[in-house]
PDB file of C-alpha atoms in Angstrom:
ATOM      1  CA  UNK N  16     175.152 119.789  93.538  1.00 62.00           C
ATOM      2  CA  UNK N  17     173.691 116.496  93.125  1.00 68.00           C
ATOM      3  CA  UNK N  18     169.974 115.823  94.429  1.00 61.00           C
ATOM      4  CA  UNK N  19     171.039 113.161  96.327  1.00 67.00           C
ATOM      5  CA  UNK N  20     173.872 115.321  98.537  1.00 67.00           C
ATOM      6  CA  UNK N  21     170.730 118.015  99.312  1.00 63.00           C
ATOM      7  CA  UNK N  22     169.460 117.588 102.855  1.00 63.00           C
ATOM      8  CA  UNK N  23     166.217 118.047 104.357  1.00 60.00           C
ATOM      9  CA  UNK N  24     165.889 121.675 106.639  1.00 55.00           C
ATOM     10  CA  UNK N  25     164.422 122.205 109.999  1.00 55.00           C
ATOM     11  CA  UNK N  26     161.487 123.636 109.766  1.00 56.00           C
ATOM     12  CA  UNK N  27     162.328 127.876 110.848  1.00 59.00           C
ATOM     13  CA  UNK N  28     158.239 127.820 111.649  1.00 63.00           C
ATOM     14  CA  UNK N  29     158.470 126.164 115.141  1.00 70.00           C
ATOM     15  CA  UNK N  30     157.838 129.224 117.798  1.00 80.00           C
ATOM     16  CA  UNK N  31     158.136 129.025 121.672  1.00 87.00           C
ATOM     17  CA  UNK N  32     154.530 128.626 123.069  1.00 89.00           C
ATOM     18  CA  UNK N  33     154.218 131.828 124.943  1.00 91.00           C
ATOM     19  CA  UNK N  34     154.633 133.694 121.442  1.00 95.00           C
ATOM     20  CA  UNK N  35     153.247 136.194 120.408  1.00 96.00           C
ATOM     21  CA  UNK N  36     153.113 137.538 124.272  1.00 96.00           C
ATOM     22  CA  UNK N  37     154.370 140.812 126.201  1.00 97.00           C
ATOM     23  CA  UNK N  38     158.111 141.086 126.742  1.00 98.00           C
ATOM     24  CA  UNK N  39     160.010 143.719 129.095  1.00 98.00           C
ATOM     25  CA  UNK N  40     163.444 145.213 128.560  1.00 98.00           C
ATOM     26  CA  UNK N  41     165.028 143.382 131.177  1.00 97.00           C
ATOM     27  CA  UNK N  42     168.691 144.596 129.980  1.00 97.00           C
ATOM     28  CA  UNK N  43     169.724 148.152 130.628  1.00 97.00           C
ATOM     29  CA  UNK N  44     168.844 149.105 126.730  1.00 97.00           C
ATOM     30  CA  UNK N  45     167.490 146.580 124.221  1.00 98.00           C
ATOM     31  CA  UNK N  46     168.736 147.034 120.383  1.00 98.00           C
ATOM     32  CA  UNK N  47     165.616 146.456 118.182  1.00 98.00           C
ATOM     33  CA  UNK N  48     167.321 146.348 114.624  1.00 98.00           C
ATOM     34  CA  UNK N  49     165.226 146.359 111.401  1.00 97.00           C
ATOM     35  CA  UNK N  50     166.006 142.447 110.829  1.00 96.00           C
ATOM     36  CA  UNK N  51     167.483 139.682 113.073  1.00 95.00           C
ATOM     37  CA  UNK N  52     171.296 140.579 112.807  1.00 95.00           C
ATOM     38  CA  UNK N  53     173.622 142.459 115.304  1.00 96.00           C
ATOM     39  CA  UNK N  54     174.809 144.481 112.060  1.00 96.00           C
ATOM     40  CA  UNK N  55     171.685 145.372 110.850  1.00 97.00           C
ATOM     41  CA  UNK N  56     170.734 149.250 111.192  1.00 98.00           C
ATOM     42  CA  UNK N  57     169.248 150.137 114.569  1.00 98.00           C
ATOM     43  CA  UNK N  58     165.308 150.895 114.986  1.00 98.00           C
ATOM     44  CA  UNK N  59     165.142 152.229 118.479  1.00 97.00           C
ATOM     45  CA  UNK N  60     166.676 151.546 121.652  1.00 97.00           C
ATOM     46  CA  UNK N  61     163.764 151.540 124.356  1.00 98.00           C
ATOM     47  CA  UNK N  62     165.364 151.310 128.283  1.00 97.00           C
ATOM     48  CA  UNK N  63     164.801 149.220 131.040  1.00 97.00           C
ATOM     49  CA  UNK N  64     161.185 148.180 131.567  1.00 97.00           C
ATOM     50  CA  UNK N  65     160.054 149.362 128.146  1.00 98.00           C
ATOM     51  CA  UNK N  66     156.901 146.592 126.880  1.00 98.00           C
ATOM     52  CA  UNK N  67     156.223 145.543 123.266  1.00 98.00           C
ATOM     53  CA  UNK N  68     154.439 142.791 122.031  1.00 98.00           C
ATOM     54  CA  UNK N  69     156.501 139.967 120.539  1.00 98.00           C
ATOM     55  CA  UNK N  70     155.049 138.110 117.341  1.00 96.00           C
ATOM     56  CA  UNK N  71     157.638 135.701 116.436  1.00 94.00           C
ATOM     57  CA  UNK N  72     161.004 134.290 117.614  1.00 95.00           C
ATOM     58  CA  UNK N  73     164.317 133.529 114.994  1.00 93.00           C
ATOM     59  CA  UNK N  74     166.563 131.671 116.412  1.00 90.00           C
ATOM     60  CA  UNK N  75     168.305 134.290 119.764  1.00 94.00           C
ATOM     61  CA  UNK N  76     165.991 137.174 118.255  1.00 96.00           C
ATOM     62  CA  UNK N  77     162.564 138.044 118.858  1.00 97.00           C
ATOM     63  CA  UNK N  78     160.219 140.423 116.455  1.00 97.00           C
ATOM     64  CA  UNK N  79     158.898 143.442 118.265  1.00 98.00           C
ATOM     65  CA  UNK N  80     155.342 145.234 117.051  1.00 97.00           C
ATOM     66  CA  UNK N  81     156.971 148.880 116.761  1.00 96.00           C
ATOM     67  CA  UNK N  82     153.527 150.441 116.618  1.00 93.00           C
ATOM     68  CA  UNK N  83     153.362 148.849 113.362  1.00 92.00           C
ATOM     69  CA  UNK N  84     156.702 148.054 111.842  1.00 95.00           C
ATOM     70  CA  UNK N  85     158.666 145.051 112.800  1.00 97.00           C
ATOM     71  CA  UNK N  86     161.818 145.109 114.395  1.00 98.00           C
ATOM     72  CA  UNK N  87     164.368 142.882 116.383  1.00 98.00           C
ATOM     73  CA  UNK N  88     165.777 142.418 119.533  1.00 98.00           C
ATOM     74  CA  UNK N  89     167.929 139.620 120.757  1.00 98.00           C
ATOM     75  CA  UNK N  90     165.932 137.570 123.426  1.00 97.00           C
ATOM     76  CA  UNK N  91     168.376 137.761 125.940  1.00 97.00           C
ATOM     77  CA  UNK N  92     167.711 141.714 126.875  1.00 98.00           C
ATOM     78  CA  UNK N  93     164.319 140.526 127.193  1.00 98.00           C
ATOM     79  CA  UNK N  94     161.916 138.681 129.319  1.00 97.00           C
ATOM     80  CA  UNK N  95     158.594 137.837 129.812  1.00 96.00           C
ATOM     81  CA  UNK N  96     156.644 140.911 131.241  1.00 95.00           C
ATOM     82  CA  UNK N  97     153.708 139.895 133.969  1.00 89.00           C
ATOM     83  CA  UNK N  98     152.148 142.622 136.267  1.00 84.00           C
ATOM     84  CA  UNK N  99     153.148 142.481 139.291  1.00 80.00           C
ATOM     85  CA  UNK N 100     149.967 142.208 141.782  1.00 70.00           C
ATOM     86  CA  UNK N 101     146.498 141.311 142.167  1.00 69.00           C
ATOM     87  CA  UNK N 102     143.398 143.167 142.231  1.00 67.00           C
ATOM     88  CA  UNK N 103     143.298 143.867 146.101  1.00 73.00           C
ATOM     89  CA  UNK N 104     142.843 147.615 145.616  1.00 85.00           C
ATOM     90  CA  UNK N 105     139.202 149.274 145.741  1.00 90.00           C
ATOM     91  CA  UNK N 106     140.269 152.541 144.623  1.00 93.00           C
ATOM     92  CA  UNK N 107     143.613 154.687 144.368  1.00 96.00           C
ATOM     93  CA  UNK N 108     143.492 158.720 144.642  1.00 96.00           C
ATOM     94  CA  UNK N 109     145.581 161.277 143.317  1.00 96.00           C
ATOM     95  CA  UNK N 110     147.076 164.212 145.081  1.00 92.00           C
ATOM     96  CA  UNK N 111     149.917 166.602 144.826  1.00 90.00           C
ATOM     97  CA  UNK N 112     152.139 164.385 142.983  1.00 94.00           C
ATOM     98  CA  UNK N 113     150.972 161.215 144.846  1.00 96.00           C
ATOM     99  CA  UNK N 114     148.803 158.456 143.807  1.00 97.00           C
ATOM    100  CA  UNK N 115     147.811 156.249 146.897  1.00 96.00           C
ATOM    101  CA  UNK N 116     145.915 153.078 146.460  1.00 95.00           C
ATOM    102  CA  UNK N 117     143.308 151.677 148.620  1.00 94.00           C
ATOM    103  CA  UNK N 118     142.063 148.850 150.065  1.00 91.00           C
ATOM    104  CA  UNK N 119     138.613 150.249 151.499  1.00 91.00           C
ATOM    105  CA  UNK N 120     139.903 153.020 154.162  1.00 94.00           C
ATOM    106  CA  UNK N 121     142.713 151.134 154.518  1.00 93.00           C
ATOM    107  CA  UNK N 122     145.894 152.579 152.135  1.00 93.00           C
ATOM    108  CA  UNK N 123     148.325 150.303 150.170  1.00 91.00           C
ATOM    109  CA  UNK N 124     150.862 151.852 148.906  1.00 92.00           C
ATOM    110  CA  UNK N 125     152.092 155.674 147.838  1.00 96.00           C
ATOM    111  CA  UNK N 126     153.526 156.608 144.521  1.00 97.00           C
ATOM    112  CA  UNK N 127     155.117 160.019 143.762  1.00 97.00           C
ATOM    113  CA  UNK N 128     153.985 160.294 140.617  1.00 98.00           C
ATOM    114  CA  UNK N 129     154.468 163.174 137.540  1.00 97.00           C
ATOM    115  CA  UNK N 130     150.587 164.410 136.928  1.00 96.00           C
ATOM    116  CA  UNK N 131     148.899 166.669 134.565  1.00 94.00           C
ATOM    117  CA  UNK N 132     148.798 170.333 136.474  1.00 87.00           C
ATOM    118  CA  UNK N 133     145.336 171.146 135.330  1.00 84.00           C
ATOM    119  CA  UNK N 134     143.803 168.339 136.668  1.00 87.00           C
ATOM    120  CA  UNK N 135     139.989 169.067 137.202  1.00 88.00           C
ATOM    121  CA  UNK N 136     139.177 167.493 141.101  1.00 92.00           C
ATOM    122  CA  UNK N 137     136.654 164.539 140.475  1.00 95.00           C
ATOM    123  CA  UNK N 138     136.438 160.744 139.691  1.00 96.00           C
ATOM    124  CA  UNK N 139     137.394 158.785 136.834  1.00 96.00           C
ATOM    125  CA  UNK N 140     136.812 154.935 136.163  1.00 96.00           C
ATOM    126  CA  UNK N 141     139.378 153.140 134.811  1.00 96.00           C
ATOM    127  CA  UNK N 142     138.452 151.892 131.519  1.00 97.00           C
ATOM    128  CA  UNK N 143     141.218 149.511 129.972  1.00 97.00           C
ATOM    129  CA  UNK N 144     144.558 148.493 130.291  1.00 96.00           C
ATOM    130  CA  UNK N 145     147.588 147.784 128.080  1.00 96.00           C
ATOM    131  CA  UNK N 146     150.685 146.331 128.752  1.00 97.00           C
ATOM    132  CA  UNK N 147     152.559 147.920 126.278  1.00 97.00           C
ATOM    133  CA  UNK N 148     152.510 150.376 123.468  1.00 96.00           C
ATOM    134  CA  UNK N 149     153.253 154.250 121.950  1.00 96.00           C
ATOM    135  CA  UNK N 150     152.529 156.714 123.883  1.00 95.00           C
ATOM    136  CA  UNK N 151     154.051 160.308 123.849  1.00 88.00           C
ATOM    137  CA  UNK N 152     155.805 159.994 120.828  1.00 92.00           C
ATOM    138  CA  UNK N 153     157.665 156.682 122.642  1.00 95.00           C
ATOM    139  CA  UNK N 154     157.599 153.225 121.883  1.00 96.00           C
ATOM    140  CA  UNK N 155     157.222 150.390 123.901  1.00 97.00           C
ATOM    141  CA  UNK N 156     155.453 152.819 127.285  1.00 98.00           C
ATOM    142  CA  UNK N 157     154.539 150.128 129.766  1.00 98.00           C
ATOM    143  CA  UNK N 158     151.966 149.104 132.141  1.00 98.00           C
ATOM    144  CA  UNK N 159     149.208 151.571 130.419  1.00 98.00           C
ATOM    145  CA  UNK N 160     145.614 151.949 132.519  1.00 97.00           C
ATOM    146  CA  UNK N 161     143.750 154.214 131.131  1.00 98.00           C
ATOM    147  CA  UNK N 162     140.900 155.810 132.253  1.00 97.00           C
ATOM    148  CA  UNK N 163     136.985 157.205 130.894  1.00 97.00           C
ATOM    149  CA  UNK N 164     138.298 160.126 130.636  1.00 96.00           C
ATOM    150  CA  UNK N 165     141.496 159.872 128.630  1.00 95.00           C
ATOM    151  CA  UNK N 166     143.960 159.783 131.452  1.00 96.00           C
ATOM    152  CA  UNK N 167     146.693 157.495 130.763  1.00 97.00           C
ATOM    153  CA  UNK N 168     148.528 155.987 134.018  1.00 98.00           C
ATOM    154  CA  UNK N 169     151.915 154.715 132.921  1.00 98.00           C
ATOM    155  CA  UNK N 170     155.568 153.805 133.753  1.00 98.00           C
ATOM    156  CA  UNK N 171     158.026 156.057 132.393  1.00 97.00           C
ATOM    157  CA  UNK N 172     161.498 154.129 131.774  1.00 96.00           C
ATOM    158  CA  UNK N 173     163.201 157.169 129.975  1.00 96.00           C
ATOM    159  CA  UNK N 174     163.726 159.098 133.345  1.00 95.00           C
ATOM    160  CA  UNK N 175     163.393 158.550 136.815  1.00 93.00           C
ATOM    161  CA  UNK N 176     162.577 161.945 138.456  1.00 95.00           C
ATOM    162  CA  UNK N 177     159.097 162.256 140.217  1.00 95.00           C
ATOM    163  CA  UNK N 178     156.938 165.045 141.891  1.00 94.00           C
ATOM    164  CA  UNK N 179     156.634 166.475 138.899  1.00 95.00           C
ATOM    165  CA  UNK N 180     153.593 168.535 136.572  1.00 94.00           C
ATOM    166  CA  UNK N 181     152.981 167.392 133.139  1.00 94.00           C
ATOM    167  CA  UNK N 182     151.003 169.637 130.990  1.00 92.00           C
ATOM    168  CA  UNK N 183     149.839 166.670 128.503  1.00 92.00           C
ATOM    169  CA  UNK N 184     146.954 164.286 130.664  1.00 94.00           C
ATOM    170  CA  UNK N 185     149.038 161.434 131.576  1.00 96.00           C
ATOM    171  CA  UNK N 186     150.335 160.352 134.723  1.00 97.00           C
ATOM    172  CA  UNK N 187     154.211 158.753 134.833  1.00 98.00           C
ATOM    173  CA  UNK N 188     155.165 156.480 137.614  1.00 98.00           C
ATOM    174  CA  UNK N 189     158.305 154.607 138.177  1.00 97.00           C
ATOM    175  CA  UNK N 190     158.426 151.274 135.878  1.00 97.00           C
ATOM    176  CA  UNK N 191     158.324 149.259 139.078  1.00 95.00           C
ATOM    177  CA  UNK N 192     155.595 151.155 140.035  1.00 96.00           C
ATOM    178  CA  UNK N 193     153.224 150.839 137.239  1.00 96.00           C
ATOM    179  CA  UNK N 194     153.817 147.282 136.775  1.00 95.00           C
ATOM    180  CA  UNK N 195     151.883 147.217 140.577  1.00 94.00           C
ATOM    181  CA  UNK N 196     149.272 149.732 139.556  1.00 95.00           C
ATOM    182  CA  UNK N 197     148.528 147.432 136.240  1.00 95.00           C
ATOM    183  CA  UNK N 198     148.082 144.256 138.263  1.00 92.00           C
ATOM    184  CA  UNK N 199     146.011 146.293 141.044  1.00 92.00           C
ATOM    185  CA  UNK N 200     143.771 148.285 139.400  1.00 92.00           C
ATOM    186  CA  UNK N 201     140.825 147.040 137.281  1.00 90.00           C
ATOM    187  CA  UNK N 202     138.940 147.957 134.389  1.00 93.00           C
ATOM    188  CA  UNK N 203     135.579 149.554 136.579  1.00 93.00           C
ATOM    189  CA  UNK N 204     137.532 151.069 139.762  1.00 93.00           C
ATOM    190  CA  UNK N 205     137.502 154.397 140.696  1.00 94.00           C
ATOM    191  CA  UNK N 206     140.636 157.136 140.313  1.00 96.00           C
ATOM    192  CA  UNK N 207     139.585 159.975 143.185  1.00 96.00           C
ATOM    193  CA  UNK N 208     141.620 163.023 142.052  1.00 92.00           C
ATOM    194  CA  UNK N 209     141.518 165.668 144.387  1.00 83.00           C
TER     195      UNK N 209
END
């Protein structure tokens, strides 16, 4: 090929200006592949409301931070995942299954929730929060708040049965649900279990 017949690329560098940023599994499943190609070998399939942290886009396909590998999901089973909510909430308690949050004596909202069965009666401060991440020997377990004392609050995409004991000290709510708790609760407020 002569020089003169070459032409000049676009440059593959140019990224959309929210990246890197959260993303949600907006699509019922998302396909994260091991490179950008709907033949390449699947990674994981994470459901509905799973979060991971996108780094970089290629063309329809975004890279996903698999707890650190790379993999790829086509952009449009994703979207761009906010919490849903703001920091009205002075405290939330948990109860039999049910974590209430509270706006002085006044309550929000109830949650059935799955909770840890030997959970010691007390208070716990809530200590940091993560949109997305592993958890549980799952990728991509959203809306994470966790807690002083090691309890992690967190949506559970995987399964959508509630009211029930956990034995590891974690607390699964609906995706929907946690995505509210997330944007509610604050590093600093108190979790009342009792």
């Amino acid at each position: 090929v002569p020089l003169n017949a070459l032409q000049p690329m676009l440059d593959p560098g140019v990224q959309p200006r929210w990246l890197p940023g959260w993303v949600a599994v907006s699509a019922a499943y998302a396909a994260v592949r091991r490179y950008a190609s709907a033949s390449a070998p699947l990674l994981a399939s994470p459901g509905h409301g799973a979060v991971f942290w996108a780094t970089k886009a290629l063309g329809e396909w975004l890279a996903l931070d698999l707890d650190g590998q790379v993999g790829w999901a086509q952009a449009s089973a994703l979207s761009l995942a906010e919490p849903a909510g703001e920091g009205a909430v002075t405290h939330a308690t948990l109860h039999q299954g049910t974590l209430q949050l509270w706006q002085g004596t006044t309550p929000l909202a109830a949650l059935r929730v799955n909770a840890p069965t030997a959970l010691a009666p007390g208070e716990q401060r809530i200590l940091r929060r993560l949109p997305g991440g592993p958890l549980a020997g799952r990728l991509g377990v959203p809306w994470q708040v966790i807690t002083d004392q090691g309890l992690t609050l967190h949506g559970a995409y995987w399964h959508h049965q509630w009211g029930g004991s956990l034995a590891e000290p974690r607390v699964e709510l609906s995706v929907i649900g946690a995505q509210m708790v997330f944007g509610l609760l604050s590093p600093g407020q108190r979790l009342i279990m009792g």
